[in-house]
Amino acid sequence: MSQPPQPGEPEGQAPDPGAPQYQQPYPQQPYQQQGWYGAPQQPPPSSNKTVLWVGLGALGLVVIVAVVAITGFVAPGFFLPDSKDTSAAVSSSSSPAPTSSSEETTTQSPVQIPAGRAELPKRTAPLADPTDCAYPADSTGSVPKKANPPAAGPTPASGTSEVTVKTTAGDIGLTLDRGLAPCTVASFLSLAQQGYFDGTSCHRLGTSGLQMLQCGDPEGSGMGGPGYTIPDEVFPQIKYGRGILAMAKRQAPNSGGSQFFMVYGEAELPPEYTVFGSISDAGLQTLDKVARGGVDDSKGPGDGTGPPRIPVTFQSIAVG
């Protein structure tokens, strides 16, 4: 159904006539160069006058080497250099050492996350309160898990609702703002109360250019939805950045459903994706941890996004 953002198009669905496609590839991380050790220098030739002394010296050297070699075998590690030299020696082998953890990957390619929050956008003119909402059936997307839409008609357009999303990676607190998007908030709360998100996993993480985590698709493909669509609730002043909660959609207008994305960093996008709330400080810490774990881009669409290496599966959503 919906696929979240990309610079210029956050959807990220598999290519098909009605779905958005990834547009801007992200740069690859450079490979580290392996270490190299040169051959030792040979000693200069000895003179004839010192042949006897050299012979005796060589005999003594053989005895010393034998003693040291025995010591080396008895006490493993005797010949090992310091830790830095050891690392270089390992990297100079013909087979590079594999990465054993996401922590190592993060050390090599740290995710740059801005510290400051983005300001929540505001409407220059408030919506009518209540506002009429409608949720027509979706005949184009995949419906892996059907849900009942909220009741159509007058919907409150003021006030906020606090939501706590419990996930396998940690809790994520959300504040939903009806003044920004009353129809979207009503849909999200309805899906949460139906248990629609329970057991679903976030399928798309971006760590460069578009720093967000996209969730809400029971199918996990970026194409699934609840069987109905919600209206776009956008306005020109919308900007995206750290702490912003917004809806994913197709390129077509009014094509959002259950998929949404949580921005923990930068996100240069046009104001085409409905902003309907914000993310708590503790929730941002959870997202930061997931981001630093990295992206499994081998399972992504080839634009640098993909499933997070630290899985994020929704366990439950508490409203209030």
Short mmCIF file of C-alpha atoms in Angstrom, two decimals:
data_model
loop_
_atom_site.label_atom_id
_atom_site.label_comp_id
_atom_site.label_asym_id
_atom_site.label_seq_id
_atom_site.Cartn_x
_atom_site.Cartn_y
_atom_site.Cartn_z
CA MET A 1 0.00 0.00 0.00
CA SER A 2 2.00 2.95 1.10
CA GLN A 3 5.74 3.29 1.14
CA PRO A 4 7.45 6.09 3.05
CA PRO A 5 9.66 8.88 2.05
CA GLN A 6 12.57 9.44 -0.24
CA PRO A 7 14.03 12.80 -0.91
CA GLY A 8 11.33 13.99 -3.21
CA GLU A 9 9.30 10.81 -2.83
CA PRO A 10 9.14 8.88 0.44
CA GLU A 11 7.10 5.98 -0.75
CA GLY A 12 9.62 3.29 -1.61
CA GLN A 13 7.29 0.64 -3.03
CA ALA A 14 8.11 -1.97 -5.54
CA PRO A 15 7.74 -0.54 -9.03
CA ASP A 16 4.28 -0.81 -10.47
CA PRO A 17 2.09 1.60 -12.39
CA GLY A 18 0.22 2.92 -9.36
CA ALA A 19 2.98 2.90 -6.78
CA PRO A 20 5.86 5.28 -6.05
CA GLN A 21 9.44 4.28 -6.67
CA TYR A 22 12.71 5.06 -4.97
CA GLN A 23 14.43 7.83 -6.82
CA GLN A 24 17.71 8.88 -5.24
CA PRO A 25 20.42 6.31 -4.45
CA TYR A 26 22.51 6.75 -1.36
CA PRO A 27 26.33 6.60 -1.35
CA GLN A 28 28.06 3.36 -0.43
CA GLN A 29 30.51 3.24 2.46
CA PRO A 30 34.18 2.88 1.40
CA TYR A 31 36.01 -0.33 2.04
CA GLN A 32 38.84 -0.25 4.54
CA GLN A 33 42.28 -0.88 3.14
CA GLN A 34 44.07 -3.93 4.43
CA GLY A 35 47.42 -3.66 6.19
CA TRP A 36 50.72 -4.76 4.56
CA TYR A 37 54.02 -5.94 5.91
CA GLY A 38 57.27 -5.74 3.88
CA ALA A 39 59.98 -8.40 3.75
CA PRO A 40 62.75 -8.10 6.37
CA GLN A 41 66.13 -6.73 5.35
CA GLN A 42 69.04 -9.19 4.85
CA PRO A 43 72.24 -8.68 6.96
CA PRO A 44 75.42 -7.54 5.10
CA PRO A 45 77.96 -10.27 4.19
CA SER A 46 80.71 -10.98 6.78
CA SER A 47 84.47 -10.57 6.14
CA ASN A 48 86.94 -13.50 5.98
CA LYS A 49 88.68 -12.30 9.14
CA THR A 50 85.62 -12.80 11.23
CA VAL A 51 84.47 -16.18 9.85
CA LEU A 52 85.43 -18.01 13.02
CA TRP A 53 83.74 -15.51 15.26
CA VAL A 54 80.67 -15.50 13.03
CA GLY A 55 80.55 -19.29 13.14
CA LEU A 56 80.69 -19.29 16.91
CA GLY A 57 78.14 -16.49 17.02
CA ALA A 58 75.82 -18.40 14.70
CA LEU A 59 76.05 -21.47 16.93
CA GLY A 60 75.14 -19.34 19.93
CA LEU A 61 72.29 -17.73 18.02
CA VAL A 62 70.87 -21.15 17.14
CA VAL A 63 70.87 -22.09 20.80
CA ILE A 64 69.15 -18.82 21.77
CA VAL A 65 66.53 -19.17 19.04
CA ALA A 66 65.79 -22.72 20.13
CA VAL A 67 65.28 -21.62 23.72
CA VAL A 68 63.04 -18.72 22.74
CA ALA A 69 61.00 -20.90 20.38
CA ILE A 70 60.38 -23.41 23.16
CA THR A 71 59.35 -20.55 25.43
CA GLY A 72 56.97 -19.30 22.75
CA PHE A 73 55.21 -22.62 22.47
CA VAL A 74 55.04 -23.06 26.22
CA ALA A 75 53.69 -19.55 26.77
CA PRO A 76 51.38 -18.76 23.83
CA GLY A 77 51.27 -15.10 22.96
CA PHE A 78 54.91 -14.50 23.72
CA PHE A 79 55.57 -13.41 20.17
CA LEU A 80 52.38 -11.37 19.76
CA PRO A 81 52.87 -7.62 19.24
CA ASP A 82 50.60 -5.04 20.85
CA SER A 83 46.88 -4.92 19.95
CA LYS A 84 47.34 -2.40 17.12
CA ASP A 85 49.97 -4.54 15.39
CA THR A 86 47.77 -7.59 15.85
CA SER A 87 44.87 -5.90 14.09
CA ALA A 88 47.09 -4.92 11.19
CA ALA A 89 48.45 -8.44 10.89
CA VAL A 90 44.97 -9.91 10.75
CA SER A 91 43.84 -7.43 8.11
CA SER A 92 46.84 -8.23 5.93
CA SER A 93 45.71 -11.82 5.41
CA SER A 94 44.25 -12.89 2.07
CA SER A 95 40.75 -13.31 3.57
CA PRO A 96 39.45 -10.17 5.31
CA ALA A 97 37.94 -10.71 8.74
CA PRO A 98 34.12 -10.67 8.64
CA THR A 99 32.11 -8.09 10.51
CA SER A 100 30.75 -9.82 13.59
CA SER A 101 28.31 -7.30 14.97
CA SER A 102 26.25 -4.22 14.16
CA GLU A 103 28.40 -2.36 16.69
CA GLU A 104 31.47 -2.83 14.47
CA THR A 105 29.53 -1.60 11.43
CA THR A 106 28.37 1.45 13.38
CA THR A 107 31.96 2.19 14.44
CA GLN A 108 33.11 2.12 10.82
CA SER A 109 30.18 4.11 9.44
CA PRO A 110 28.53 6.11 12.23
CA VAL A 111 25.08 7.53 11.63
CA GLN A 112 25.08 11.31 11.92
CA ILE A 113 21.94 12.22 13.90
CA PRO A 114 21.12 15.88 14.56
CA ALA A 115 20.63 16.79 18.21
CA GLY A 116 17.93 19.42 17.89
CA ARG A 117 14.25 18.76 17.36
CA ALA A 118 12.31 20.10 14.41
CA GLU A 119 9.50 22.48 15.27
CA LEU A 120 6.04 21.00 14.85
CA PRO A 121 4.36 22.75 11.91
CA LYS A 122 1.33 24.94 12.54
CA ARG A 123 -1.62 25.81 10.37
CA THR A 124 -1.94 29.49 9.60
CA ALA A 125 -5.72 29.10 9.81
CA PRO A 126 -7.31 26.43 12.05
CA LEU A 127 -9.59 23.81 10.57
CA ALA A 128 -13.31 23.83 11.17
CA ASP A 129 -14.05 21.99 14.38
CA PRO A 130 -15.49 19.46 13.87
CA THR A 131 -14.21 18.55 10.40
CA ASP A 132 -15.92 16.12 8.07
CA CYS A 133 -13.89 12.99 7.31
CA ALA A 134 -14.43 10.14 4.86
CA TYR A 135 -12.55 6.85 4.44
CA PRO A 136 -13.31 5.32 1.01
CA ALA A 137 -12.44 1.71 0.20
CA ASP A 138 -8.99 1.11 -1.32
CA SER A 139 -9.26 -0.88 -4.54
CA THR A 140 -5.62 -0.61 -5.61
CA GLY A 141 -3.42 -1.69 -2.70
CA SER A 142 -2.73 -5.01 -1.02
CA VAL A 143 -4.94 -5.78 1.99
CA PRO A 144 -3.07 -8.38 4.05
CA LYS A 145 -5.08 -7.47 7.15
CA LYS A 146 -8.42 -5.75 6.76
CA ALA A 147 -9.63 -3.25 9.33
CA ASN A 148 -12.80 -1.31 9.94
CA PRO A 149 -12.52 2.38 9.04
CA PRO A 150 -13.55 5.04 11.55
CA ALA A 151 -17.05 6.40 11.30
CA ALA A 152 -17.31 8.96 8.52
CA GLY A 153 -18.68 12.42 9.27
CA PRO A 154 -17.92 15.13 11.84
CA THR A 155 -14.58 14.52 13.59
CA PRO A 156 -12.99 16.60 16.39
CA ALA A 157 -10.27 18.94 15.04
CA SER A 158 -8.70 20.06 18.32
CA GLY A 159 -6.85 18.46 21.21
CA THR A 160 -4.16 15.79 21.45
CA SER A 161 -3.94 12.10 22.34
CA GLU A 162 -0.97 10.39 23.99
CA VAL A 163 0.01 6.99 22.65
CA THR A 164 2.71 4.54 23.79
CA VAL A 165 3.92 2.02 21.24
CA LYS A 166 5.60 -0.95 22.89
CA THR A 167 8.12 -2.56 20.56
CA THR A 168 10.85 -5.17 20.77
CA ALA A 169 13.42 -2.36 20.50
CA GLY A 170 11.89 -0.19 23.24
CA ASP A 171 8.90 2.04 23.88
CA ILE A 172 8.05 4.89 21.51
CA GLY A 173 5.80 7.63 22.86
CA LEU A 174 3.70 9.61 20.38
CA THR A 175 1.55 12.71 20.72
CA LEU A 176 -1.20 12.83 18.09
CA ASP A 177 -2.44 16.32 17.19
CA ARG A 178 -6.01 16.62 15.90
CA GLY A 179 -5.46 20.28 15.03
CA LEU A 180 -2.97 19.20 12.37
CA ALA A 181 -4.78 16.20 10.92
CA PRO A 182 -8.09 15.18 12.55
CA CYS A 183 -8.99 12.47 10.00
CA THR A 184 -5.52 10.91 10.20
CA VAL A 185 -5.53 10.92 14.00
CA ALA A 186 -9.00 9.31 14.07
CA SER A 187 -7.80 6.57 11.72
CA PHE A 188 -4.59 5.87 13.66
CA LEU A 189 -6.44 5.64 16.98
CA SER A 190 -9.07 3.37 15.44
CA LEU A 191 -6.42 1.01 14.02
CA ALA A 192 -4.55 0.98 17.34
CA GLN A 193 -7.71 0.14 19.29
CA GLN A 194 -8.50 -2.68 16.84
CA GLY A 195 -5.04 -4.17 17.47
CA TYR A 196 -4.20 -3.70 13.81
CA PHE A 197 -0.54 -2.85 14.42
CA ASP A 198 0.10 -5.59 17.00
CA GLY A 199 2.67 -8.08 15.74
CA THR A 200 3.66 -5.98 12.72
CA SER A 201 7.27 -5.00 12.03
CA CYS A 202 8.79 -1.78 10.72
CA HIS A 203 10.03 -2.64 7.25
CA ARG A 204 12.07 0.35 6.12
CA LEU A 205 14.87 2.33 7.76
CA GLY A 206 16.77 5.21 6.22
CA THR A 207 19.99 6.50 7.80
CA SER A 208 21.36 8.94 5.21
CA GLY A 209 19.51 11.79 3.53
CA LEU A 210 16.16 10.49 4.68
CA GLN A 211 16.49 9.53 8.34
CA MET A 212 13.27 7.80 9.27
CA LEU A 213 11.71 4.49 10.25
CA GLN A 214 8.61 3.40 8.32
CA CYS A 215 6.04 1.10 9.90
CA GLY A 216 2.39 0.09 9.72
CA ASP A 217 2.34 -2.52 6.95
CA PRO A 218 1.21 -5.96 8.17
CA GLU A 219 2.64 -7.43 4.97
CA GLY A 220 6.08 -5.93 5.57
CA SER A 221 6.53 -5.12 1.88
CA GLY A 222 5.59 -1.46 1.88
CA MET A 223 2.48 -2.17 -0.18
CA GLY A 224 -0.02 -3.31 2.43
CA GLY A 225 -2.87 -1.37 3.98
CA PRO A 226 -6.13 -1.66 5.94
CA GLY A 227 -8.49 -1.74 2.95
CA TYR A 228 -9.45 1.95 3.06
CA THR A 229 -7.73 5.27 2.39
CA ILE A 230 -7.54 8.52 4.32
CA PRO A 231 -7.53 12.07 2.96
CA ASP A 232 -4.34 14.11 2.69
CA GLU A 233 -4.26 16.80 5.39
CA VAL A 234 -1.34 18.90 4.23
CA PHE A 235 -0.52 22.60 4.03
CA PRO A 236 2.43 24.57 2.61
CA GLN A 237 4.12 25.26 5.96
CA ILE A 238 4.84 21.57 6.61
CA LYS A 239 8.49 20.67 7.15
CA TYR A 240 9.98 17.39 8.31
CA GLY A 241 12.77 16.79 10.80
CA ARG A 242 13.72 15.13 14.07
CA GLY A 243 10.67 14.26 16.14
CA ILE A 244 8.03 14.51 13.38
CA LEU A 245 5.39 11.81 12.84
CA ALA A 246 3.88 11.64 9.35
CA MET A 247 1.89 9.43 7.00
CA ALA A 248 3.27 7.50 4.04
CA LYS A 249 1.32 7.39 0.79
CA ARG A 250 1.53 6.63 -2.91
CA GLN A 251 2.13 9.28 -5.53
CA ALA A 252 -1.61 9.60 -6.00
CA PRO A 253 -3.39 12.08 -3.71
CA ASN A 254 -5.44 10.81 -0.76
CA SER A 255 -3.80 7.38 -0.93
CA GLY A 256 -2.60 6.98 2.66
CA GLY A 257 -3.73 4.05 4.76
CA SER A 258 -1.97 2.46 7.73
CA GLN A 259 1.69 3.15 6.91
CA PHE A 260 3.48 5.98 8.67
CA PHE A 261 7.04 7.12 9.25
CA MET A 262 8.86 8.47 12.28
CA VAL A 263 11.61 10.99 11.54
CA TYR A 264 14.60 10.89 13.91
CA GLY A 265 16.93 13.09 11.82
CA GLU A 266 16.97 14.86 8.49
CA ALA A 267 14.19 14.58 5.91
CA GLU A 268 14.12 17.03 3.02
CA LEU A 269 10.68 16.31 1.57
CA PRO A 270 7.98 18.33 -0.14
CA PRO A 271 4.93 19.12 2.04
CA GLU A 272 2.94 16.22 0.60
CA TYR A 273 2.93 13.85 3.56
CA THR A 274 0.45 14.48 6.35
CA VAL A 275 2.06 15.41 9.68
CA PHE A 276 -0.15 14.24 12.53
CA GLY A 277 1.99 14.36 15.64
CA SER A 278 5.36 14.19 17.34
CA ILE A 279 7.69 11.65 18.97
CA SER A 280 8.72 11.72 22.64
CA ASP A 281 12.33 12.15 23.75
CA ALA A 282 12.41 8.54 24.99
CA GLY A 283 10.93 7.40 21.68
CA LEU A 284 13.66 9.24 19.80
CA GLN A 285 16.28 7.45 21.88
CA THR A 286 14.76 4.14 20.78
CA LEU A 287 14.83 5.25 17.14
CA ASP A 288 18.43 6.46 17.49
CA LYS A 289 19.45 3.03 18.78
CA VAL A 290 17.74 1.33 15.85
CA ALA A 291 19.36 3.74 13.38
CA ARG A 292 22.83 3.13 14.78
CA GLY A 293 22.26 -0.59 14.35
CA GLY A 294 22.23 0.00 10.63
CA VAL A 295 20.22 -1.01 7.57
CA ASP A 296 20.06 -4.46 6.00
CA ASP A 297 20.21 -2.95 2.52
CA SER A 298 20.68 -6.40 0.97
CA LYS A 299 16.92 -6.77 1.51
CA GLY A 300 16.10 -3.20 0.49
CA PRO A 301 15.19 -1.66 -2.88
CA GLY A 302 18.75 -0.59 -3.66
CA ASP A 303 18.52 3.04 -2.57
CA GLY A 304 20.28 2.66 0.78
CA THR A 305 17.12 1.93 2.78
CA GLY A 306 15.88 -1.43 3.97
CA PRO A 307 14.82 -3.40 7.03
CA PRO A 308 16.59 -2.30 10.24
CA ARG A 309 19.25 -4.70 11.53
CA ILE A 310 17.73 -4.24 14.97
CA PRO A 311 14.18 -5.54 14.42
CA VAL A 312 11.29 -3.32 15.52
CA THR A 313 8.11 -5.33 16.06
CA PHE A 314 5.03 -3.72 17.59
CA GLN A 315 3.82 -5.61 20.66
CA SER A 316 0.95 -3.34 21.70
CA ILE A 317 -0.24 0.27 21.56
CA ALA A 318 -1.66 1.94 24.64
CA VAL A 319 -3.84 5.02 24.12
CA GLY A 320 -3.99 7.62 26.87
#
